[in-house]
mmCIF file of N, CA and C in Angstrom:
data_model
loop_
_atom_site.group_PDB
_atom_site.id
_atom_site.type_symbol
_atom_site.label_atom_id
_atom_site.label_comp_id
_atom_site.label_asym_id
_atom_site.label_seq_id
_atom_site.Cartn_x
_atom_site.Cartn_y
_atom_site.Cartn_z
ATOM 1 N N UNK A 351 0.835 -1.192 0.000
ATOM 2 C CA UNK A 351 0.000 0.000 0.000
ATOM 3 C C UNK A 351 0.873 1.246 0.000
ATOM 4 N N UNK A 352 0.387 2.248 -0.646
ATOM 5 C CA UNK A 352 1.173 3.475 -0.806
ATOM 6 C C UNK A 352 1.473 4.146 0.536
ATOM 7 N N UNK A 353 0.532 4.135 1.453
ATOM 8 C CA UNK A 353 0.761 4.811 2.729
ATOM 9 C C UNK A 353 1.865 4.117 3.535
ATOM 10 N N UNK A 354 2.004 2.805 3.397
ATOM 11 C CA UNK A 354 3.086 2.095 4.084
ATOM 12 C C UNK A 354 4.437 2.498 3.510
ATOM 13 N N UNK A 355 4.498 2.609 2.183
ATOM 14 C CA UNK A 355 5.738 3.054 1.542
ATOM 15 C C UNK A 355 6.096 4.467 1.986
ATOM 16 N N UNK A 356 5.088 5.319 2.091
ATOM 17 C CA UNK A 356 5.272 6.697 2.546
ATOM 18 C C UNK A 356 5.880 6.713 3.949
ATOM 19 N N UNK A 357 5.315 5.916 4.849
ATOM 20 C CA UNK A 357 5.810 5.841 6.223
ATOM 21 C C UNK A 357 7.251 5.330 6.246
ATOM 22 N N UNK A 358 7.503 4.274 5.489
ATOM 23 C CA UNK A 358 8.837 3.673 5.487
ATOM 24 C C UNK A 358 9.881 4.594 4.880
ATOM 25 N N UNK A 359 9.540 5.232 3.765
ATOM 26 C CA UNK A 359 10.493 6.118 3.090
ATOM 27 C C UNK A 359 10.919 7.260 3.992
ATOM 28 N N UNK A 360 9.975 7.807 4.741
ATOM 29 C CA UNK A 360 10.268 8.947 5.610
ATOM 30 C C UNK A 360 10.581 8.531 7.048
ATOM 31 N N UNK A 361 10.590 7.223 7.289
ATOM 32 C CA UNK A 361 10.882 6.684 8.624
ATOM 33 C C UNK A 361 10.010 7.336 9.695
ATOM 34 N N UNK A 362 8.721 7.416 9.426
ATOM 35 C CA UNK A 362 7.800 8.125 10.306
ATOM 36 C C UNK A 362 7.468 7.384 11.596
ATOM 37 N N UNK A 363 7.877 6.139 11.718
ATOM 38 C CA UNK A 363 7.611 5.410 12.966
ATOM 39 C C UNK A 363 8.815 5.417 13.909
ATOM 40 N N UNK A 364 9.870 6.089 13.518
ATOM 41 C CA UNK A 364 11.102 6.074 14.317
ATOM 42 C C UNK A 364 10.848 6.529 15.756
ATOM 43 N N UNK A 365 10.160 7.629 15.932
ATOM 44 C CA UNK A 365 9.901 8.158 17.285
ATOM 45 C C UNK A 365 9.025 7.185 18.076
ATOM 46 N N UNK A 366 8.018 6.610 17.426
ATOM 47 C CA UNK A 366 7.173 5.612 18.092
ATOM 48 C C UNK A 366 8.011 4.430 18.577
ATOM 49 N N UNK A 367 8.889 3.976 17.734
ATOM 50 C CA UNK A 367 9.729 2.837 18.075
ATOM 51 C C UNK A 367 10.660 3.175 19.245
ATOM 52 N N UNK A 368 11.210 4.373 19.263
ATOM 53 C CA UNK A 368 12.080 4.791 20.361
ATOM 54 C C UNK A 368 11.320 4.809 21.684
ATOM 55 N N UNK A 369 10.133 5.378 21.656
ATOM 56 C CA UNK A 369 9.327 5.464 22.875
ATOM 57 C C UNK A 369 8.912 4.070 23.335
ATOM 58 N N UNK A 370 8.507 3.233 22.413
ATOM 59 C CA UNK A 370 8.094 1.879 22.757
ATOM 60 C C UNK A 370 9.264 1.095 23.363
ATOM 61 N N UNK A 371 10.446 1.261 22.808
ATOM 62 C CA UNK A 371 11.626 0.606 23.350
ATOM 63 C C UNK A 371 11.845 1.029 24.801
ATOM 64 N N UNK A 372 11.689 2.312 25.079
ATOM 65 C CA UNK A 372 11.849 2.818 26.443
ATOM 66 C C UNK A 372 10.779 2.244 27.374
ATOM 67 N N UNK A 373 9.565 2.070 26.858
ATOM 68 C CA UNK A 373 8.504 1.446 27.654
ATOM 69 C C UNK A 373 8.897 0.012 28.009
ATOM 70 N N UNK A 374 9.397 -0.714 27.020
ATOM 71 C CA UNK A 374 9.802 -2.103 27.261
ATOM 72 C C UNK A 374 10.929 -2.180 28.299
ATOM 73 N N UNK A 375 11.843 -1.220 28.270
ATOM 74 C CA UNK A 375 12.909 -1.209 29.279
ATOM 75 C C UNK A 375 12.349 -0.994 30.682
ATOM 76 N N UNK A 376 11.337 -0.159 30.799
ATOM 77 C CA UNK A 376 10.682 0.039 32.097
ATOM 78 C C UNK A 376 10.033 -1.271 32.547
ATOM 79 N N UNK A 377 9.350 -1.940 31.639
ATOM 80 C CA UNK A 377 8.700 -3.203 31.980
ATOM 81 C C UNK A 377 9.724 -4.244 32.425
ATOM 82 N N UNK A 378 10.859 -4.287 31.746
ATOM 83 C CA UNK A 378 11.930 -5.202 32.151
ATOM 84 C C UNK A 378 12.457 -4.828 33.539
ATOM 85 N N UNK A 379 12.687 -3.560 33.741
ATOM 86 C CA UNK A 379 13.210 -3.082 35.037
ATOM 87 C C UNK A 379 12.287 -3.487 36.182
ATOM 88 N N UNK A 380 10.989 -3.404 35.919
ATOM 89 C CA UNK A 380 9.993 -3.725 36.938
ATOM 90 C C UNK A 380 9.772 -5.229 37.091
ATOM 91 N N UNK A 381 10.378 -6.018 36.192
ATOM 92 C CA UNK A 381 10.246 -7.459 36.281
ATOM 93 C C UNK A 381 8.904 -8.000 35.810
ATOM 94 N N UNK A 382 8.250 -7.265 34.924
ATOM 95 C CA UNK A 382 6.928 -7.673 34.453
ATOM 96 C C UNK A 382 7.031 -8.861 33.493
ATOM 97 N N UNK A 383 5.926 -9.586 33.410
ATOM 98 C CA UNK A 383 5.786 -10.685 32.449
ATOM 99 C C UNK A 383 4.760 -10.278 31.393
ATOM 100 N N UNK A 384 4.633 -11.102 30.370
ATOM 101 C CA UNK A 384 3.608 -10.837 29.355
ATOM 102 C C UNK A 384 2.213 -10.870 29.970
ATOM 103 N N UNK A 385 2.005 -11.732 30.950
ATOM 104 C CA UNK A 385 0.707 -11.788 31.632
ATOM 105 C C UNK A 385 0.401 -10.491 32.367
ATOM 106 N N UNK A 386 1.432 -9.855 32.914
ATOM 107 C CA UNK A 386 1.232 -8.585 33.615
ATOM 108 C C UNK A 386 0.715 -7.497 32.680
ATOM 109 N N UNK A 387 1.008 -7.614 31.403
ATOM 110 C CA UNK A 387 0.542 -6.607 30.446
ATOM 111 C C UNK A 387 -0.980 -6.624 30.321
ATOM 112 N N UNK A 388 -1.575 -7.790 30.522
ATOM 113 C CA UNK A 388 -3.031 -7.906 30.429
ATOM 114 C C UNK A 388 -3.720 -7.357 31.674
ATOM 115 N N UNK A 389 -3.093 -7.537 32.828
ATOM 116 C CA UNK A 389 -3.643 -7.051 34.092
ATOM 117 C C UNK A 389 -2.506 -6.439 34.899
ATOM 118 N N UNK A 390 -2.140 -5.206 34.570
ATOM 119 C CA UNK A 390 -0.995 -4.583 35.236
ATOM 120 C C UNK A 390 -1.180 -4.518 36.753
ATOM 121 N N UNK A 391 -0.145 -4.908 37.486
ATOM 122 C CA UNK A 391 -0.235 -4.855 38.941
ATOM 123 C C UNK A 391 -0.147 -3.422 39.482
ATOM 124 N N UNK A 392 0.464 -2.532 38.719
ATOM 125 C CA UNK A 392 0.590 -1.118 39.067
ATOM 126 C C UNK A 392 1.081 -0.386 37.822
ATOM 127 N N UNK A 393 1.111 0.940 37.900
ATOM 128 C CA UNK A 393 1.514 1.748 36.754
ATOM 129 C C UNK A 393 2.653 2.683 37.158
ATOM 130 N N UNK A 394 3.901 2.310 36.831
ATOM 131 C CA UNK A 394 5.012 3.206 37.143
ATOM 132 C C UNK A 394 4.834 4.556 36.436
ATOM 133 N N UNK A 395 5.189 5.614 37.135
ATOM 134 C CA UNK A 395 5.002 6.968 36.611
ATOM 135 C C UNK A 395 5.727 7.167 35.287
ATOM 136 N N UNK A 396 6.962 6.683 35.175
ATOM 137 C CA UNK A 396 7.701 6.894 33.938
ATOM 138 C C UNK A 396 7.069 6.123 32.778
ATOM 139 N N UNK A 397 6.488 4.970 33.061
ATOM 140 C CA UNK A 397 5.807 4.217 32.007
ATOM 141 C C UNK A 397 4.564 4.968 31.523
ATOM 142 N N UNK A 398 3.830 5.553 32.455
ATOM 143 C CA UNK A 398 2.629 6.288 32.064
ATOM 144 C C UNK A 398 2.984 7.520 31.226
ATOM 145 N N UNK A 399 4.046 8.180 31.590
ATOM 146 C CA UNK A 399 4.501 9.329 30.815
ATOM 147 C C UNK A 399 4.877 8.911 29.394
ATOM 148 N N UNK A 400 5.593 7.800 29.288
ATOM 149 C CA UNK A 400 5.976 7.293 27.968
ATOM 150 C C UNK A 400 4.754 6.841 27.182
ATOM 151 N N UNK A 401 3.791 6.244 27.860
ATOM 152 C CA UNK A 401 2.563 5.804 27.198
ATOM 153 C C UNK A 401 1.831 6.993 26.567
ATOM 154 N N UNK A 402 1.762 8.098 27.297
ATOM 155 C CA UNK A 402 1.100 9.292 26.753
ATOM 156 C C UNK A 402 1.880 9.866 25.561
ATOM 157 N N UNK A 403 3.190 9.847 25.644
ATOM 158 C CA UNK A 403 4.001 10.303 24.507
ATOM 159 C C UNK A 403 3.774 9.405 23.298
ATOM 160 N N UNK A 404 3.703 8.101 23.548
ATOM 161 C CA UNK A 404 3.467 7.145 22.470
ATOM 162 C C UNK A 404 2.119 7.418 21.803
ATOM 163 N N UNK A 405 1.088 7.602 22.604
ATOM 164 C CA UNK A 405 -0.251 7.878 22.067
ATOM 165 C C UNK A 405 -0.264 9.149 21.230
ATOM 166 N N UNK A 406 0.411 10.183 21.716
ATOM 167 C CA UNK A 406 0.473 11.442 20.973
ATOM 168 C C UNK A 406 1.199 11.257 19.641
ATOM 169 N N UNK A 407 2.297 10.524 19.649
ATOM 170 C CA UNK A 407 3.044 10.269 18.409
ATOM 171 C C UNK A 407 2.219 9.451 17.418
ATOM 172 N N UNK A 408 1.501 8.468 17.927
ATOM 173 C CA UNK A 408 0.644 7.639 17.063
ATOM 174 C C UNK A 408 -0.421 8.500 16.394
ATOM 175 N N UNK A 409 -1.056 9.370 17.178
ATOM 176 C CA UNK A 409 -2.090 10.257 16.627
ATOM 177 C C UNK A 409 -1.499 11.244 15.627
ATOM 178 N N UNK A 410 -0.300 11.722 15.927
ATOM 179 C CA UNK A 410 0.393 12.637 15.014
ATOM 180 C C UNK A 410 0.713 11.942 13.690
ATOM 181 N N UNK A 411 1.115 10.683 13.768
ATOM 182 C CA UNK A 411 1.405 9.906 12.568
ATOM 183 C C UNK A 411 0.151 9.756 11.713
ATOM 184 N N UNK A 412 -0.959 9.419 12.339
ATOM 185 C CA UNK A 412 -2.214 9.278 11.599
ATOM 186 C C UNK A 412 -2.600 10.599 10.933
ATOM 187 N N UNK A 413 -2.431 11.703 11.649
ATOM 188 C CA UNK A 413 -2.762 13.016 11.075
ATOM 189 C C UNK A 413 -1.847 13.344 9.900
ATOM 190 N N UNK A 414 -0.564 13.062 10.027
ATOM 191 C CA UNK A 414 0.383 13.322 8.945
ATOM 192 C C UNK A 414 0.002 12.541 7.699
ATOM 193 N N UNK A 415 -0.301 11.273 7.879
ATOM 194 C CA UNK A 415 -0.682 10.436 6.745
ATOM 195 C C UNK A 415 -1.944 10.973 6.079
ATOM 196 N N UNK A 416 -2.911 11.350 6.910
ATOM 197 C CA UNK A 416 -4.165 11.901 6.373
ATOM 198 C C UNK A 416 -3.938 13.229 5.671
ATOM 199 N N UNK A 417 -3.072 14.076 6.264
ATOM 200 C CA UNK A 417 -2.778 15.382 5.670
ATOM 201 C C UNK A 417 -2.153 15.247 4.281
ATOM 202 N N UNK A 418 -1.443 14.152 4.043
ATOM 203 C CA UNK A 418 -0.844 13.914 2.738
ATOM 204 C C UNK A 418 -1.792 13.202 1.779
ATOM 205 N N UNK A 419 -3.036 13.050 2.201
ATOM 206 C CA UNK A 419 -4.060 12.536 1.298
ATOM 207 C C UNK A 419 -4.269 11.036 1.310
ATOM 208 N N UNK A 420 -3.632 10.342 2.228
ATOM 209 C CA UNK A 420 -3.847 8.901 2.314
ATOM 210 C C UNK A 420 -5.064 8.611 3.177
ATOM 211 N N UNK A 421 -5.921 7.743 2.687
ATOM 212 C CA UNK A 421 -7.102 7.330 3.431
ATOM 213 C C UNK A 421 -6.768 6.026 4.151
ATOM 214 N N UNK A 422 -6.389 6.152 5.410
ATOM 215 C CA UNK A 422 -5.909 5.005 6.174
ATOM 216 C C UNK A 422 -6.882 4.689 7.295
ATOM 217 N N UNK A 423 -7.268 3.436 7.368
ATOM 218 C CA UNK A 423 -8.099 2.973 8.463
ATOM 219 C C UNK A 423 -7.235 2.921 9.723
ATOM 220 N N UNK A 424 -7.765 3.405 10.814
ATOM 221 C CA UNK A 424 -7.028 3.461 12.073
ATOM 222 C C UNK A 424 -6.524 2.074 12.475
ATOM 223 N N UNK A 425 -7.351 1.069 12.359
ATOM 224 C CA UNK A 425 -6.947 -0.291 12.731
ATOM 225 C C UNK A 425 -5.855 -0.836 11.821
ATOM 226 N N UNK A 426 -5.911 -0.489 10.542
ATOM 227 C CA UNK A 426 -4.845 -0.903 9.623
ATOM 228 C C UNK A 426 -3.507 -0.291 10.041
ATOM 229 N N UNK A 427 -3.558 0.976 10.434
ATOM 230 C CA UNK A 427 -2.340 1.641 10.893
ATOM 231 C C UNK A 427 -1.813 0.972 12.160
ATOM 232 N N UNK A 428 -2.702 0.671 13.105
ATOM 233 C CA UNK A 428 -2.272 0.018 14.338
ATOM 234 C C UNK A 428 -1.644 -1.344 14.060
ATOM 235 N N UNK A 429 -2.237 -2.103 13.165
ATOM 236 C CA UNK A 429 -1.678 -3.402 12.807
ATOM 237 C C UNK A 429 -0.284 -3.256 12.212
ATOM 238 N N UNK A 430 -0.119 -2.255 11.357
ATOM 239 C CA UNK A 430 1.179 -1.997 10.728
ATOM 240 C C UNK A 430 2.222 -1.617 11.787
ATOM 241 N N UNK A 431 1.838 -0.753 12.710
ATOM 242 C CA UNK A 431 2.742 -0.334 13.778
ATOM 243 C C UNK A 431 3.110 -1.528 14.657
ATOM 244 N N UNK A 432 2.134 -2.369 14.969
ATOM 245 C CA UNK A 432 2.397 -3.535 15.821
ATOM 246 C C UNK A 432 3.426 -4.469 15.202
ATOM 247 N N UNK A 433 3.381 -4.625 13.901
ATOM 248 C CA UNK A 433 4.369 -5.470 13.225
ATOM 249 C C UNK A 433 5.779 -4.913 13.443
ATOM 250 N N UNK A 434 5.909 -3.598 13.340
ATOM 251 C CA UNK A 434 7.217 -2.968 13.554
ATOM 252 C C UNK A 434 7.660 -3.104 15.018
ATOM 253 N N UNK A 435 6.713 -2.966 15.933
ATOM 254 C CA UNK A 435 7.054 -3.023 17.354
ATOM 255 C C UNK A 435 7.367 -4.438 17.824
ATOM 256 N N UNK A 436 6.891 -5.427 17.113
ATOM 257 C CA UNK A 436 7.161 -6.822 17.466
ATOM 258 C C UNK A 436 8.664 -7.085 17.496
ATOM 259 N N UNK A 437 9.388 -6.424 16.627
ATOM 260 C CA UNK A 437 10.850 -6.572 16.603
ATOM 261 C C UNK A 437 11.461 -6.107 17.925
ATOM 262 N N UNK A 438 10.887 -5.064 18.499
ATOM 263 C CA UNK A 438 11.366 -4.556 19.788
ATOM 264 C C UNK A 438 11.018 -5.546 20.892
ATOM 265 N N UNK A 439 9.826 -6.130 20.822
ATOM 266 C CA UNK A 439 9.453 -7.166 21.794
ATOM 267 C C UNK A 439 10.469 -8.293 21.804
ATOM 268 N N UNK A 440 10.929 -8.661 20.619
ATOM 269 C CA UNK A 440 11.870 -9.767 20.493
ATOM 270 C C UNK A 440 13.218 -9.485 21.151
ATOM 271 N N UNK A 441 13.650 -8.210 21.119
ATOM 272 C CA UNK A 441 14.946 -7.874 21.712
ATOM 273 C C UNK A 441 14.829 -7.415 23.163
ATOM 274 N N UNK A 442 13.595 -7.224 23.652
ATOM 275 C CA UNK A 442 13.384 -6.829 25.054
ATOM 276 C C UNK A 442 12.355 -7.775 25.680
ATOM 277 N N UNK A 443 12.705 -9.052 25.812
ATOM 278 C CA UNK A 443 11.731 -10.012 26.360
ATOM 279 C C UNK A 443 11.402 -9.714 27.824
ATOM 280 N N UNK A 444 10.194 -10.054 28.191
ATOM 281 C CA UNK A 444 9.759 -9.883 29.572
ATOM 282 C C UNK A 444 9.912 -11.210 30.309
ATOM 283 N N UNK A 445 9.755 -11.172 31.630
ATOM 284 C CA UNK A 445 9.872 -12.385 32.444
ATOM 285 C C UNK A 445 8.785 -13.378 32.066
ATOM 286 N N UNK A 446 9.088 -14.645 32.232
ATOM 287 C CA UNK A 446 8.088 -15.698 31.993
ATOM 288 C C UNK A 446 7.297 -15.988 33.246
#
């Protein structure tokens, strides 16, 4: 799809990936498991701050894509972003 090429060519997910990586480091520091992600035992302040930055960047990305005339479904964009973030999950595993 053209919008994916647009994102990749301009590396528009770079900031999202950086923030997500920092979130994963917080989760590792706290000793969380994948199960904890479904029912968090608590919310560290730095993780919440990063989460809000991530959300803002995601929304900014959607607006940028739309501003350039691409008609992108929000869920399609999220799926695309998740594929990119999976690589970060692989290098920052959580406790079992």
